[in-house]
Tab-separated table of C-alpha atoms and ligand atoms in Angstrom:
chain	number	residue	atom	x	y	z
U	1	UNK	CA	-12.064	9.022	-17.598
U	2	UNK	CA	-12.630	10.036	-14.801
U	3	UNK	CA	-16.310	9.469	-14.637
U	4	UNK	CA	-15.824	5.846	-14.878
U	5	UNK	CA	-13.625	5.921	-11.748
U	6	UNK	CA	-16.985	7.770	-9.970
U	7	UNK	CA	-19.785	5.919	-11.210
U	8	UNK	CA	-17.000	2.851	-9.274
U	9	UNK	CA	-16.672	4.626	-6.471
U	10	UNK	CA	-20.659	5.689	-5.721
U	11	UNK	CA	-21.060	1.356	-6.056
U	12	UNK	CA	-18.605	0.680	-3.830
U	13	UNK	CA	-21.082	3.455	-1.764
U	14	UNK	CA	-24.027	1.186	-3.063
U	15	UNK	CA	-21.976	-1.951	-2.035
U	16	UNK	CA	-21.588	-1.403	1.868
U	17	UNK	CA	-24.813	0.488	2.261
U	18	UNK	CA	-23.181	3.714	2.409
U	19	UNK	CA	-25.368	7.040	2.500
U	20	UNK	CA	-22.024	8.933	0.726
U	21	UNK	CA	-17.815	8.919	0.591
U	22	UNK	CA	-16.149	11.583	1.865
U	23	UNK	CA	-11.690	11.075	0.304
U	24	UNK	CA	-9.435	13.222	1.144
U	25	UNK	CA	-6.563	11.750	1.124
U	26	UNK	CA	-3.785	13.632	-1.370
U	27	UNK	CA	-3.722	11.136	-4.178
U	28	UNK	CA	-6.936	9.602	-3.851
U	29	UNK	CA	-8.211	13.051	-4.381
U	30	UNK	CA	-6.683	13.791	-7.512
U	31	UNK	CA	-6.806	10.199	-9.074
U	32	UNK	CA	-10.735	10.263	-8.950
U	33	UNK	CA	-11.064	14.457	-9.787
U	34	UNK	CA	-7.846	15.044	-11.879
U	35	UNK	CA	-6.966	17.961	-9.080
U	36	UNK	CA	-3.883	17.580	-7.337
U	37	UNK	CA	-3.735	18.885	-4.082
U	38	UNK	CA	-5.284	19.675	-1.017
U	39	UNK	CA	-9.124	19.275	-1.400
U	40	UNK	CA	-11.677	16.530	-0.257
U	41	UNK	CA	-14.471	14.856	-2.579
U	42	UNK	CA	-17.504	14.561	-1.414
U	43	UNK	CA	-20.323	12.109	-2.542
U	44	UNK	CA	-24.617	12.026	-2.006
U	45	UNK	CA	-26.215	9.125	-2.447
U	46	UNK	CA	-29.119	11.051	-2.321
U	47	UNK	CA	-29.005	13.028	-4.888
U	48	UNK	CA	-26.087	11.511	-6.991
U	49	UNK	CA	-23.781	14.442	-6.065
U	50	UNK	CA	-20.268	14.910	-5.571
U	51	UNK	CA	-18.257	18.555	-4.854
U	52	UNK	CA	-14.851	18.982	-4.587
U	53	UNK	CA	-14.195	21.019	-1.741
U	54	UNK	CA	-11.488	23.222	-1.823
U	55	UNK	CA	-9.038	26.604	0.031
U	56	UNK	CA	-10.404	29.214	-1.212
U	57	UNK	CA	-6.719	29.895	-2.949
U	58	UNK	CA	-6.664	26.218	-4.398
U	59	UNK	CA	-10.679	27.481	-6.580
U	60	UNK	CA	-8.785	28.672	-9.903
U	61	UNK	CA	-6.266	25.952	-10.160
U	62	UNK	CA	-9.037	23.001	-8.800
U	63	UNK	CA	-11.597	24.606	-11.342
U	64	UNK	CA	-9.225	24.497	-14.576
U	65	UNK	CA	-8.590	20.407	-13.379
U	66	UNK	CA	-12.109	19.942	-13.323
U	67	UNK	CA	-12.676	21.650	-16.888
U	68	UNK	CA	-9.329	19.240	-18.323
U	69	UNK	CA	-11.246	16.532	-17.409
U	70	UNK	CA	-14.462	16.947	-18.549
U	71	UNK	CA	-15.796	16.653	-14.367
U	72	UNK	CA	-17.128	20.425	-14.308
U	73	UNK	CA	-20.724	20.472	-13.995
U	74	UNK	CA	-20.463	16.532	-12.863
U	75	UNK	CA	-18.527	17.333	-9.547
U	76	UNK	CA	-19.334	20.951	-8.804
U	77	UNK	CA	-16.675	22.951	-7.271
U	78	UNK	CA	-16.401	24.732	-3.801
U	79	UNK	CA	-13.853	26.763	-1.836
U	80	UNK	CA	-14.063	27.298	2.070
U	81	UNK	CA	-13.086	28.836	4.592
U	82	UNK	CA	-12.512	27.692	7.730
U	83	UNK	CA	-10.896	30.488	9.222
U	84	UNK	CA	-13.325	33.522	7.572
U	85	UNK	CA	-12.580	35.944	5.296
U	86	UNK	CA	-12.926	39.584	4.612
U	87	UNK	CA	-15.302	40.463	1.931
U	88	UNK	CA	-15.266	41.694	-1.318
U	89	UNK	CA	-12.704	39.201	-2.640
U	90	UNK	CA	-12.906	37.911	-6.044
U	91	UNK	CA	-11.324	34.488	-6.668
U	92	UNK	CA	-13.073	34.207	-10.041
U	93	UNK	CA	-13.563	36.960	-12.942
U	94	UNK	CA	-16.362	34.899	-13.828
U	95	UNK	CA	-18.638	35.553	-10.871
U	96	UNK	CA	-20.849	32.764	-9.450
U	97	UNK	CA	-18.914	30.998	-7.645
U	98	UNK	CA	-19.826	28.778	-4.212
U	99	UNK	CA	-17.883	30.109	-0.935
U	100	UNK	CA	-18.141	28.015	2.265
U	101	UNK	CA	-17.605	29.134	5.974
U	102	UNK	CA	-16.263	27.441	8.313
U	103	UNK	CA	-14.546	24.053	9.495
U	104	UNK	CA	-14.272	21.265	7.026
U	105	UNK	CA	-15.933	19.122	9.337
U	106	UNK	CA	-18.756	20.421	10.119
U	107	UNK	CA	-19.067	21.852	6.312
U	108	UNK	CA	-19.543	18.076	5.474
U	109	UNK	CA	-21.729	17.396	7.966
U	110	UNK	CA	-24.409	19.671	7.377
U	111	UNK	CA	-23.805	18.317	3.142
U	112	UNK	CA	-25.075	14.466	4.349
U	113	UNK	CA	-28.209	13.065	6.170
U	114	UNK	CA	-26.825	12.370	9.576
U	115	UNK	CA	-26.370	8.604	11.131
U	116	UNK	CA	-25.582	6.915	8.719
U	117	UNK	CA	-22.888	4.186	7.018
U	118	UNK	CA	-20.053	7.010	5.775
U	119	UNK	CA	-17.142	5.827	3.690
U	120	UNK	CA	-13.954	8.026	5.137
U	121	UNK	CA	-10.727	7.815	3.294
U	122	UNK	CA	-8.452	10.982	4.813
U	123	UNK	CA	-5.082	11.186	6.843
U	124	UNK	CA	-6.405	14.109	9.346
U	125	UNK	CA	-7.452	12.303	12.674
U	126	UNK	CA	-9.163	15.459	13.138
U	127	UNK	CA	-11.426	15.472	10.468
U	128	UNK	CA	-12.207	11.547	11.389
U	129	UNK	CA	-13.028	11.794	14.161
U	130	UNK	CA	-15.225	14.673	13.525
U	131	UNK	CA	-16.975	12.769	11.280
U	132	UNK	CA	-17.178	9.060	13.192
U	133	UNK	CA	-19.374	11.511	15.897
U	134	UNK	CA	-21.894	12.154	13.343
U	135	UNK	CA	-21.338	8.772	11.495
U	136	UNK	CA	-20.676	5.443	11.545
U	137	UNK	CA	-17.470	5.718	9.237
U	138	UNK	CA	-16.153	3.213	7.321
U	139	UNK	CA	-12.509	3.173	6.472
U	140	UNK	CA	-12.041	3.360	2.566
U	141	UNK	CA	-8.354	4.366	1.984
U	142	UNK	CA	-7.928	0.030	1.977
U	143	UNK	CA	-10.754	-0.255	-0.587
U	144	UNK	CA	-9.957	2.664	-3.337
U	145	UNK	CA	-6.297	1.757	-2.612
U	146	UNK	CA	-7.281	-1.996	-4.666
U	147	UNK	CA	-9.126	-0.094	-6.535
U	148	UNK	CA	-6.125	2.036	-8.032
U	149	UNK	CA	-4.249	-1.067	-8.122
U	150	UNK	CA	-6.294	-2.319	-11.756
U	151	UNK	CA	-5.103	0.595	-14.060
U	152	UNK	CA	-7.291	2.314	-17.171
U	153	UNK	CA	-5.300	2.717	-20.290
U	154	UNK	CA	-5.279	6.146	-19.562
U	155	UNK	CA	-3.030	6.206	-16.871
U	156	UNK	CA	-1.289	3.180	-18.076
U	157	UNK	CA	-0.237	6.035	-21.221
U	158	UNK	CA	1.033	7.677	-18.780
U	159	UNK	CA	3.030	6.153	-16.987
U	160	UNK	CA	5.173	4.764	-20.479
U	161	UNK	CA	5.623	8.060	-21.033
U	162	UNK	CA	7.204	9.005	-17.575
U	163	UNK	CA	8.732	5.565	-18.490
U	164	UNK	CA	10.414	7.396	-21.430
U	165	UNK	CA	10.862	10.500	-20.610
U	166	UNK	CA	12.719	9.073	-16.617
U	167	UNK	CA	15.064	7.341	-20.137
U	168	UNK	CA	16.270	9.584	-22.064
U	169	UNK	CA	17.565	11.164	-19.034
U	170	UNK	CA	19.248	8.513	-17.466
U	171	UNK	CA	20.847	8.021	-21.783
U	172	UNK	CA	22.295	11.099	-21.635
U	173	UNK	CA	24.065	10.225	-17.715
U	174	UNK	CA	24.715	7.471	-18.478
U	175	UNK	CA	26.677	9.003	-21.352
U	176	UNK	CA	27.573	11.758	-19.047
U	177	UNK	CA	29.571	10.405	-16.867
U	178	UNK	CA	33.501	10.235	-17.501
U	179	UNK	CA	36.505	10.793	-14.873
U	180	UNK	CA	35.818	13.691	-12.242
U	181	UNK	CA	32.088	13.327	-12.460
U	182	UNK	CA	29.585	13.044	-8.949
U	183	UNK	CA	27.217	11.729	-8.312
U	184	UNK	CA	25.820	14.775	-7.081
U	185	UNK	CA	26.194	16.131	-10.907
U	186	UNK	CA	24.493	12.394	-12.220
U	187	UNK	CA	21.394	12.746	-9.618
U	188	UNK	CA	21.451	16.847	-11.069
U	189	UNK	CA	21.605	15.590	-14.714
U	190	UNK	CA	19.151	12.754	-14.063
U	191	UNK	CA	16.415	15.971	-12.407
U	192	UNK	CA	16.931	18.451	-14.854
U	193	UNK	CA	16.595	15.980	-18.269
U	194	UNK	CA	13.501	14.986	-16.975
U	195	UNK	CA	12.123	18.439	-15.985
U	196	UNK	CA	12.774	19.590	-19.715
U	197	UNK	CA	11.404	16.359	-21.054
U	198	UNK	CA	7.847	17.141	-19.696
U	199	UNK	CA	8.122	15.547	-15.734
U	200	UNK	CA	6.498	17.964	-13.162
U	201	UNK	CA	8.456	16.246	-11.452
U	202	UNK	CA	10.436	13.339	-9.804
U	203	UNK	CA	8.879	10.496	-8.162
U	204	UNK	CA	11.336	10.131	-6.486
U	205	UNK	CA	14.902	11.548	-5.608
U	206	UNK	CA	17.505	9.358	-7.932
U	207	UNK	CA	19.820	7.388	-6.446
U	208	UNK	CA	22.796	7.663	-8.535
U	209	UNK	CA	25.669	5.237	-6.520
U	210	UNK	CA	29.878	4.698	-7.924
U	211	UNK	CA	31.691	1.770	-6.150
U	212	UNK	CA	31.071	1.117	-2.966
U	213	UNK	CA	28.002	3.207	-3.030
U	214	UNK	CA	25.948	0.827	-4.702
U	215	UNK	CA	25.777	-2.052	-1.665
U	216	UNK	CA	23.380	0.736	-0.327
U	217	UNK	CA	19.917	-0.291	-1.751
U	218	UNK	CA	18.556	3.554	-0.855
U	219	UNK	CA	22.534	5.417	-1.597
U	220	UNK	CA	22.555	9.170	-1.757
U	221	UNK	CA	24.204	10.630	-4.095
U	222	UNK	CA	27.133	12.866	-3.385
U	223	UNK	CA	28.823	15.812	-4.649
U	224	UNK	CA	32.081	14.395	-3.147
U	225	UNK	CA	32.270	10.927	-4.844
U	226	UNK	CA	34.293	11.501	-7.861
U	227	UNK	CA	33.936	8.565	-10.725
U	228	UNK	CA	38.327	8.009	-10.823
U	229	UNK	CA	39.625	6.225	-14.226
U	230	UNK	CA	39.475	2.720	-12.499
U	231	UNK	CA	36.430	0.652	-13.991
U	232	UNK	CA	33.364	1.202	-10.707
U	233	UNK	CA	30.030	-0.202	-10.945
U	234	UNK	CA	27.374	2.608	-11.333
U	235	UNK	CA	23.795	2.280	-9.943
U	236	UNK	CA	21.100	4.491	-11.269
U	237	UNK	CA	17.258	4.400	-9.635
U	238	UNK	CA	14.750	6.693	-11.650
U	239	UNK	CA	11.303	7.701	-12.117
U	240	UNK	CA	9.558	11.343	-13.783
U	241	UNK	CA	5.918	11.740	-12.677
U	242	UNK	CA	4.026	12.632	-15.821
U	243	UNK	CA	0.090	13.331	-15.837
U	244	UNK	CA	0.106	13.113	-12.257
U	245	UNK	CA	2.009	9.231	-12.318
U	246	UNK	CA	5.383	7.199	-11.487
U	247	UNK	CA	7.441	5.821	-13.289
U	248	UNK	CA	10.702	3.471	-11.764
U	249	UNK	CA	13.398	2.022	-13.409
U	250	UNK	CA	17.296	1.094	-12.432
U	251	UNK	CA	20.167	0.031	-13.650
U	252	UNK	CA	23.952	-0.774	-13.099
U	253	UNK	CA	26.504	-0.088	-15.726
U	254	UNK	CA	30.379	-0.588	-15.336
U	255	UNK	CA	32.797	-0.127	-18.248
U	256	UNK	CA	36.087	-2.656	-17.988
U	257	UNK	CA	33.759	-4.951	-15.932
U	258	UNK	CA	35.770	-8.595	-14.207
U	259	UNK	CA	34.647	-11.887	-13.819
U	260	UNK	CA	32.918	-11.026	-10.603
U	261	UNK	CA	30.608	-8.484	-11.236
U	262	UNK	CA	30.254	-9.700	-14.603
U	263	UNK	CA	28.821	-12.955	-12.379
U	264	UNK	CA	26.509	-10.864	-10.073
U	265	UNK	CA	24.938	-8.920	-12.832
U	266	UNK	CA	24.190	-11.802	-15.001
U	267	UNK	CA	22.926	-13.247	-12.255
U	268	UNK	CA	20.367	-10.662	-11.119
U	269	UNK	CA	19.941	-10.446	-14.842
U	270	UNK	CA	18.670	-13.553	-15.354
U	271	UNK	CA	17.030	-13.559	-11.948
U	272	UNK	CA	14.942	-9.772	-13.087
U	273	UNK	CA	13.231	-11.643	-16.024
U	274	UNK	CA	12.868	-14.705	-14.835
U	275	UNK	CA	10.483	-12.980	-12.288
U	276	UNK	CA	9.160	-11.314	-15.339
U	277	UNK	CA	8.627	-14.292	-16.803
U	278	UNK	CA	7.012	-16.416	-14.156
U	279	UNK	CA	3.870	-13.196	-14.288
U	280	UNK	CA	0.449	-13.954	-15.072
U	281	UNK	CA	-2.912	-12.979	-14.042
U	282	UNK	CA	-3.759	-15.310	-10.956
U	283	UNK	CA	0.288	-15.991	-9.992
U	284	UNK	CA	0.240	-14.231	-6.448
U	285	UNK	CA	2.929	-12.179	-5.852
U	286	UNK	CA	5.118	-14.200	-3.577
U	287	UNK	CA	5.252	-16.660	-6.516
U	288	UNK	CA	6.541	-14.300	-8.251
U	289	UNK	CA	9.577	-13.252	-5.692
U	290	UNK	CA	10.176	-16.925	-5.152
U	291	UNK	CA	11.229	-17.071	-9.331
U	292	UNK	CA	14.197	-14.430	-8.880
U	293	UNK	CA	14.919	-16.370	-5.176
U	294	UNK	CA	15.884	-19.730	-6.777
U	295	UNK	CA	17.739	-18.090	-9.693
U	296	UNK	CA	19.824	-16.030	-7.273
U	297	UNK	CA	19.865	-19.284	-5.057
U	298	UNK	CA	21.316	-20.984	-8.151
U	299	UNK	CA	23.998	-18.455	-8.127
U	300	UNK	CA	24.279	-18.305	-4.181
U	301	UNK	CA	23.782	-15.260	-4.877
U	302	UNK	CA	19.710	-15.295	-2.345
U	303	UNK	CA	21.423	-14.417	0.988
U	304	UNK	CA	22.224	-11.095	-0.686
U	305	UNK	CA	19.401	-10.254	-1.941
U	306	UNK	CA	17.654	-7.775	1.135
U	307	UNK	CA	14.373	-6.531	-0.138
U	308	UNK	CA	10.875	-7.325	-1.741
U	309	UNK	CA	11.471	-7.963	-5.414
U	310	UNK	CA	8.483	-4.960	-6.091
U	311	UNK	CA	5.624	-2.706	-5.668
U	312	UNK	CA	2.517	-1.501	-7.398
U	313	UNK	CA	3.326	2.091	-8.840
U	314	UNK	CA	0.951	4.645	-10.120
U	315	UNK	CA	-0.299	8.048	-8.459
U	316	UNK	CA	2.356	7.306	-5.803
U	317	UNK	CA	5.982	5.460	-5.976
U	318	UNK	CA	4.809	2.967	-3.713
U	319	UNK	CA	0.863	0.962	-4.140
U	320	UNK	CA	-0.800	-1.554	-3.879
U	321	UNK	CA	0.367	-4.825	-4.690
U	322	UNK	CA	3.091	-5.630	-2.403
U	323	UNK	CA	5.593	-8.482	-4.623
U	324	UNK	CA	7.450	-9.751	-1.446
U	325	UNK	CA	8.110	-13.132	0.354
U	326	UNK	CA	4.628	-14.312	1.503
U	327	UNK	CA	2.276	-11.972	-0.105
U	328	UNK	CA	-0.729	-13.297	-0.747
U	329	UNK	CA	-1.385	-10.488	-3.192
U	330	UNK	CA	-3.075	-12.386	-6.929
U	331	UNK	CA	-1.849	-10.819	-9.649
U	332	UNK	CA	-4.158	-9.569	-12.074
U	333	UNK	CA	-4.584	-7.716	-15.772
U	334	UNK	CA	-3.820	-4.656	-15.671
U	335	UNK	CA	-1.819	-3.930	-12.937
U	336	UNK	CA	1.204	-2.298	-13.306
U	337	UNK	CA	4.193	-3.683	-10.494
U	338	UNK	CA	8.067	-2.895	-10.237
U	339	UNK	CA	10.631	-6.230	-10.622
U	340	UNK	CA	13.647	-5.122	-9.227
U	341	UNK	CA	16.082	-8.627	-7.214
U	342	UNK	CA	19.257	-6.874	-5.852
U	343	UNK	CA	22.228	-8.210	-4.697
U	344	UNK	CA	24.107	-6.295	-2.413
U	345	UNK	CA	27.337	-7.458	-1.762
U	346	UNK	CA	28.760	-5.733	1.739
U	347	UNK	CA	32.206	-3.904	1.674
U	348	UNK	CA	32.354	-4.631	-1.680
U	349	UNK	CA	29.687	-4.136	-4.410
U	350	UNK	CA	25.637	-3.733	-4.847
U	351	UNK	CA	23.357	-4.664	-8.481
U	352	UNK	CA	20.103	-4.238	-9.027
U	353	UNK	CA	17.703	-4.140	-12.152
U	354	UNK	CA	14.104	-2.842	-12.011
U	355	UNK	CA	11.641	-3.580	-14.892
U	356	UNK	CA	8.096	-1.368	-14.345
U	357	UNK	CA	4.969	-3.678	-16.146
U	358	UNK	CA	2.138	-3.994	-16.635
U	359	UNK	CA	0.590	-7.354	-15.957
U	360	UNK	CA	-2.144	-8.429	-19.260
U	361	UNK	CA	-3.713	-11.920	-20.570
U	362	UNK	CA	-0.474	-12.903	-22.028
U	363	UNK	CA	1.766	-12.006	-19.407
U	364	UNK	CA	4.323	-9.435	-18.539
U	365	UNK	CA	4.551	-6.243	-20.674
U	366	UNK	CA	7.173	-3.940	-20.460
U	367	UNK	CA	6.757	-0.674	-19.585
U	368	UNK	CA	10.888	0.329	-19.634
U	369	UNK	CA	12.044	-0.181	-22.349
U	370	UNK	CA	15.772	0.718	-22.234
U	371	UNK	CA	18.986	-1.587	-22.235
U	372	UNK	CA	19.698	-3.629	-18.979
U	373	UNK	CA	22.542	-5.208	-20.100
U	374	UNK	CA	25.360	-2.673	-19.261
U	375	UNK	CA	28.576	-3.751	-18.700
V	1	LIG	MN1	11.190	0.887	-7.354
């Protein structure tokens, strides 16, 4: 699975005329290796070798992750101890492990030829500066983000499973809303239901809003806001992480909805699916944004649409591409994006519907499947 990604990294280095690459940001290390945690992937073009450096305490976990991906051997694993460690430790019952001492930057420099062009992706300014003192450093985070924007089939499968887990949790949550139940109760239930269905985490803390709280796109669930007997809108935005991949979706529901809510909800619904219909390879993402905005404008509601239309999803909840005002990114087959128009009427209520879709040759395919008309 990830073998092809390692090959892509190697061709990237070749393309840029580099002697190697250092990948240090957690999401990108996970992308290339399957290991989620603090680690540094070093690629040496001369020997064609990949080394994953991890702190000693992560050695075994990293080894198992590489084994699981079928990458142990393809990627060499080494533990490092920047401040040294006492002797006589045993990291691995099977013996034979590599433990290197010293500062991370120095260790990396000792592994690569000097003075050449090096692709570097790191969040650490200290590491960046250390490498920049020895190499002609080229920032690689952006090109790796472009790679990640186009998903492989196995990544899409994980995201579909993440979506299915979130939908099962959403279903339980929606059926549990009753007089006396708080926003926080529902948020806690969502977390619980996602975990017990196989999610390793949420993609972000669930947003659960009742009544006037729905006017905040990022409302914080409160234990003090309780469902009463009067009809109130309910907005739930949630996502699960499954095998390292996120899902993201939003539904707005209202039992006993009156005319005004219905009118707004139907406009948001129309905007969502009109935008989804506009998606195909080659379309510029601001055109998709505009398709949604045009629908809202025809209902006189565009002034309440105060955020972008959507975003890429994958290992991180927000990644490339942006789907927003003026975004010039062209959508490509294999990209996974959200489409989430919203209308927030201050002092009244908000409505948002969010779907996660895959860009295919024949247009958008929904990865989220929960019913969207809940009023
Ligand atoms: Mn979203």
